[in-house]
Amino acid sequence: MYRIAVFASGSGTNAENLIRHFNHGQKTSPEARVVLVVCNKENAGVLKRAENLNVPYSVLKKSQLTLKDNDIHPDITEILEEHRIDFIILAGYLLQIPAELIESYPGRIINIHPALLPAYGGKGMYGERVHKAVLEDMRKYIAENPGRPKDFYSGITIHLVDEEMDHGKILFQAKFILSPDETLESLEEKIHIQEQANYPRVAEAYLKTL
């Protein structure tokens, strides 16, 4: 059985969706289960979700996750070994994964990004920042090109994690056309729908290839 750790920093809607899929869903593979949530914020909503779903969690500050030169801190190594983690899924996790951890889990860390990579990726591009950048580019084009309609897209990218941020092999993308009057709120909702529908399914399908 694959023992999964979910890394999250925020409210935890994607983390909860993953836990329900692997631990409680009727259509999931019995060979995988979320056995740990790792979070870098002690007041993050994901911790309550993990508790409600009977999944152990560990709160580790940035200093407990990474040493200088991007090496792994012994705290995170000990916790992952204690729970015998085979696979890591990032679900709104805002810290960069240490290179040494990526080397320890080659091809076994996946992430979801709220845009169509390689566009709108890299340092500082997460959450609302991504959506604002997408909408800004669309509105700029519309303002500078009146009467010249053009379709603009956004969506999600599920990818493997490597040493470069938002760079690893793409496993799946889902895209949709933006409305000319798209708002930050409407775009966030569309992205959320795609995340909820696709992340657990794609993660499970990838696990079956290992």
Short mmCIF file of C-alpha atoms in Angstrom, two decimals:
data_model
loop_
_atom_site.label_atom_id
_atom_site.label_comp_id
_atom_site.label_asym_id
_atom_site.label_seq_id
_atom_site.Cartn_x
_atom_site.Cartn_y
_atom_site.Cartn_z
CA MET A 1 0.00 0.00 0.00
CA TYR A 2 1.20 3.49 -0.85
CA ARG A 3 1.29 5.65 2.26
CA ILE A 4 0.64 9.26 1.28
CA ALA A 5 1.58 12.49 3.02
CA VAL A 6 -0.35 15.59 2.00
CA PHE A 7 1.54 18.89 2.43
CA ALA A 8 -0.73 21.92 2.81
CA SER A 9 -0.55 25.50 4.12
CA GLY A 10 -4.08 26.88 3.93
CA SER A 11 -7.72 26.06 4.47
CA GLY A 12 -7.27 22.54 3.15
CA THR A 13 -10.14 22.05 0.71
CA ASN A 14 -7.89 20.14 -1.71
CA ALA A 15 -6.34 18.18 1.14
CA GLU A 16 -9.77 17.16 2.42
CA ASN A 17 -10.82 16.13 -1.08
CA LEU A 18 -7.73 13.94 -1.40
CA ILE A 19 -8.28 12.35 2.01
CA ARG A 20 -11.91 11.58 1.26
CA HIS A 21 -10.97 10.11 -2.10
CA PHE A 22 -8.19 7.82 -0.89
CA ASN A 23 -9.46 6.99 2.60
CA HIS A 24 -13.25 7.03 2.24
CA GLY A 25 -14.17 6.91 -1.44
CA GLN A 26 -15.92 3.92 -2.95
CA LYS A 27 -14.11 4.04 -6.30
CA THR A 28 -10.54 4.37 -5.08
CA SER A 29 -7.65 2.00 -5.21
CA PRO A 30 -7.23 0.12 -1.92
CA GLU A 31 -3.44 0.29 -2.37
CA ALA A 32 -3.16 3.96 -1.36
CA ARG A 33 -4.12 5.92 1.74
CA VAL A 34 -3.41 9.38 3.19
CA VAL A 35 -1.73 8.70 6.53
CA LEU A 36 -0.26 12.13 7.33
CA VAL A 37 -0.84 15.84 6.78
CA VAL A 38 2.18 18.16 7.03
CA CYS A 39 1.58 21.88 7.50
CA ASN A 40 3.83 24.89 8.09
CA LYS A 41 1.18 27.04 9.80
CA GLU A 42 -0.15 26.19 13.25
CA ASN A 43 -3.51 27.93 12.68
CA ALA A 44 -4.21 26.66 9.17
CA GLY A 45 -7.69 25.34 8.48
CA VAL A 46 -6.31 22.13 7.03
CA LEU A 47 -5.40 20.93 10.52
CA LYS A 48 -9.03 20.88 11.66
CA ARG A 49 -10.03 19.08 8.48
CA ALA A 50 -7.35 16.44 9.08
CA GLU A 51 -8.50 16.01 12.68
CA ASN A 52 -12.13 15.62 11.61
CA LEU A 53 -11.09 12.95 9.11
CA ASN A 54 -8.91 11.09 11.64
CA VAL A 55 -5.65 11.75 9.81
CA PRO A 56 -2.57 12.55 11.95
CA TYR A 57 -0.89 15.87 11.26
CA SER A 58 2.44 17.53 11.99
CA VAL A 59 3.04 21.28 12.12
CA LEU A 60 6.58 22.19 11.15
CA LYS A 61 7.95 25.72 10.82
CA LYS A 62 10.09 26.60 7.82
CA SER A 63 13.19 26.24 9.99
CA GLN A 64 12.15 22.65 10.77
CA LEU A 65 11.74 21.77 7.12
CA THR A 66 14.85 23.13 5.45
CA LEU A 67 18.46 23.71 6.45
CA LYS A 68 20.93 25.99 4.70
CA ASP A 69 21.84 24.97 1.13
CA ASN A 70 18.32 23.53 0.72
CA ASP A 71 19.05 20.36 2.69
CA ILE A 72 16.33 18.54 4.63
CA HIS A 73 15.96 19.27 8.30
CA PRO A 74 16.11 16.10 10.46
CA ASP A 75 12.62 16.89 11.83
CA ILE A 76 10.83 16.33 8.53
CA THR A 77 12.97 13.28 7.70
CA GLU A 78 12.10 11.72 11.04
CA ILE A 79 8.37 12.35 10.63
CA LEU A 80 8.23 10.95 7.10
CA GLU A 81 10.17 7.86 8.16
CA GLU A 82 8.01 7.40 11.26
CA HIS A 83 4.87 7.30 9.09
CA ARG A 84 6.63 5.24 6.37
CA ILE A 85 5.67 7.72 3.66
CA ASP A 86 5.97 6.49 0.07
CA PHE A 87 4.41 9.40 -1.81
CA ILE A 88 3.86 13.14 -1.26
CA ILE A 89 1.02 15.26 -2.63
CA LEU A 90 1.22 19.04 -2.37
CA ALA A 91 -2.16 20.70 -1.86
CA GLY A 92 -1.77 24.44 -1.52
CA TYR A 93 1.64 24.12 0.10
CA LEU A 94 3.44 27.47 -0.08
CA LEU A 95 7.04 26.52 0.74
CA GLN A 96 9.52 25.28 -1.84
CA ILE A 97 10.34 21.60 -1.42
CA PRO A 98 14.01 21.04 -0.46
CA ALA A 99 16.15 19.53 -3.22
CA GLU A 100 17.25 16.75 -0.91
CA LEU A 101 13.63 15.74 -0.29
CA ILE A 102 13.00 15.64 -4.04
CA GLU A 103 16.04 13.37 -4.39
CA SER A 104 14.65 11.11 -1.66
CA TYR A 105 11.28 10.84 -3.46
CA PRO A 106 12.15 10.86 -7.17
CA GLY A 107 9.00 10.97 -9.24
CA ARG A 108 6.94 10.63 -6.07
CA ILE A 109 5.99 14.22 -5.29
CA ILE A 110 3.18 15.89 -7.24
CA ASN A 111 1.73 19.36 -7.16
CA ILE A 112 -1.26 21.22 -8.54
CA HIS A 113 -0.91 24.75 -9.94
CA PRO A 114 -3.88 27.07 -10.58
CA ALA A 115 -2.84 28.02 -14.12
CA LEU A 116 -1.71 26.48 -17.37
CA LEU A 117 2.02 26.00 -16.93
CA PRO A 118 4.52 27.03 -18.10
CA ALA A 119 2.62 30.33 -18.07
CA TYR A 120 2.08 32.05 -14.71
CA GLY A 121 4.46 29.84 -12.77
CA GLY A 122 7.57 30.39 -10.71
CA LYS A 123 8.50 32.24 -7.55
CA GLY A 124 5.67 34.21 -5.99
CA MET A 125 3.03 32.82 -8.34
CA TYR A 126 0.40 31.19 -6.18
CA GLY A 127 -3.26 31.62 -5.26
CA GLU A 128 -4.75 35.04 -6.00
CA ARG A 129 -1.49 36.28 -7.48
CA VAL A 130 -1.83 33.82 -10.34
CA HIS A 131 -5.45 34.72 -11.04
CA LYS A 132 -4.76 38.45 -10.88
CA ALA A 133 -1.92 38.08 -13.39
CA VAL A 134 -4.14 36.10 -15.78
CA LEU A 135 -6.96 38.66 -15.58
CA GLU A 136 -4.56 41.58 -15.91
CA ASP A 137 -3.15 40.18 -19.16
CA MET A 138 -6.64 39.57 -20.55
CA ARG A 139 -7.88 43.06 -19.68
CA LYS A 140 -4.74 44.66 -21.06
CA TYR A 141 -5.23 42.90 -24.39
CA ILE A 142 -8.91 43.89 -24.56
CA ALA A 143 -8.06 47.53 -23.80
CA GLU A 144 -5.26 47.66 -26.38
CA ASN A 145 -7.08 45.72 -29.11
CA PRO A 146 -10.70 46.93 -29.32
CA GLY A 147 -12.72 45.04 -31.90
CA ARG A 148 -10.16 42.21 -32.11
CA PRO A 149 -11.69 39.36 -30.06
CA LYS A 150 -9.37 36.68 -28.73
CA ASP A 151 -9.99 33.69 -26.50
CA PHE A 152 -8.14 33.69 -23.19
CA TYR A 153 -7.74 30.52 -21.17
CA SER A 154 -6.95 29.48 -17.66
CA GLY A 155 -7.06 26.15 -15.89
CA ILE A 156 -5.04 23.80 -13.73
CA THR A 157 -1.80 21.90 -14.13
CA ILE A 158 -0.92 18.75 -12.19
CA HIS A 159 2.78 18.00 -12.41
CA LEU A 160 5.69 16.20 -10.85
CA VAL A 161 7.92 18.26 -8.57
CA ASP A 162 11.56 18.79 -9.48
CA GLU A 163 14.26 21.21 -8.33
CA GLU A 164 12.78 24.11 -10.33
CA MET A 165 9.58 25.70 -9.08
CA ASP A 166 6.50 24.82 -11.17
CA HIS A 167 8.71 23.04 -13.68
CA GLY A 168 8.35 19.25 -13.40
CA LYS A 169 6.80 16.89 -15.94
CA ILE A 170 3.15 17.73 -16.61
CA LEU A 171 0.75 14.87 -15.87
CA PHE A 172 -2.53 16.62 -16.63
CA GLN A 173 -4.03 19.96 -17.62
CA ALA A 174 -7.64 21.13 -17.77
CA LYS A 175 -8.50 24.46 -19.35
CA PHE A 176 -11.49 26.70 -19.93
CA ILE A 177 -12.20 29.95 -21.76
CA LEU A 178 -12.36 33.10 -19.68
CA SER A 179 -15.32 35.40 -19.96
CA PRO A 180 -14.50 39.02 -20.93
CA ASP A 181 -16.16 40.10 -17.67
CA GLU A 182 -14.40 37.43 -15.58
CA THR A 183 -13.81 38.43 -11.95
CA LEU A 184 -11.29 37.21 -9.44
CA GLU A 185 -14.08 35.44 -7.56
CA SER A 186 -15.55 33.72 -10.63
CA LEU A 187 -12.11 32.61 -11.81
CA GLU A 188 -11.23 31.21 -8.38
CA GLU A 189 -14.48 29.24 -8.34
CA LYS A 190 -13.83 27.76 -11.80
CA ILE A 191 -10.32 26.74 -10.76
CA HIS A 192 -11.65 25.21 -7.54
CA ILE A 193 -14.14 23.10 -9.49
CA GLN A 194 -11.36 21.76 -11.73
CA GLU A 195 -9.13 21.02 -8.75
CA GLN A 196 -11.83 19.12 -6.90
CA ALA A 197 -12.84 17.12 -9.98
CA ASN A 198 -9.37 16.16 -11.17
CA TYR A 199 -6.64 16.16 -8.52
CA PRO A 200 -7.53 12.95 -6.65
CA ARG A 201 -8.28 11.11 -9.89
CA VAL A 202 -5.01 12.10 -11.55
CA ALA A 203 -2.98 11.36 -8.40
CA GLU A 204 -4.50 7.89 -8.16
CA ALA A 205 -3.92 7.19 -11.85
CA TYR A 206 -0.28 8.21 -11.53
CA LEU A 207 0.22 6.02 -8.47
CA LYS A 208 -0.95 3.03 -10.50
CA THR A 209 1.91 3.60 -12.95
CA LEU A 210 4.65 3.35 -10.30
#
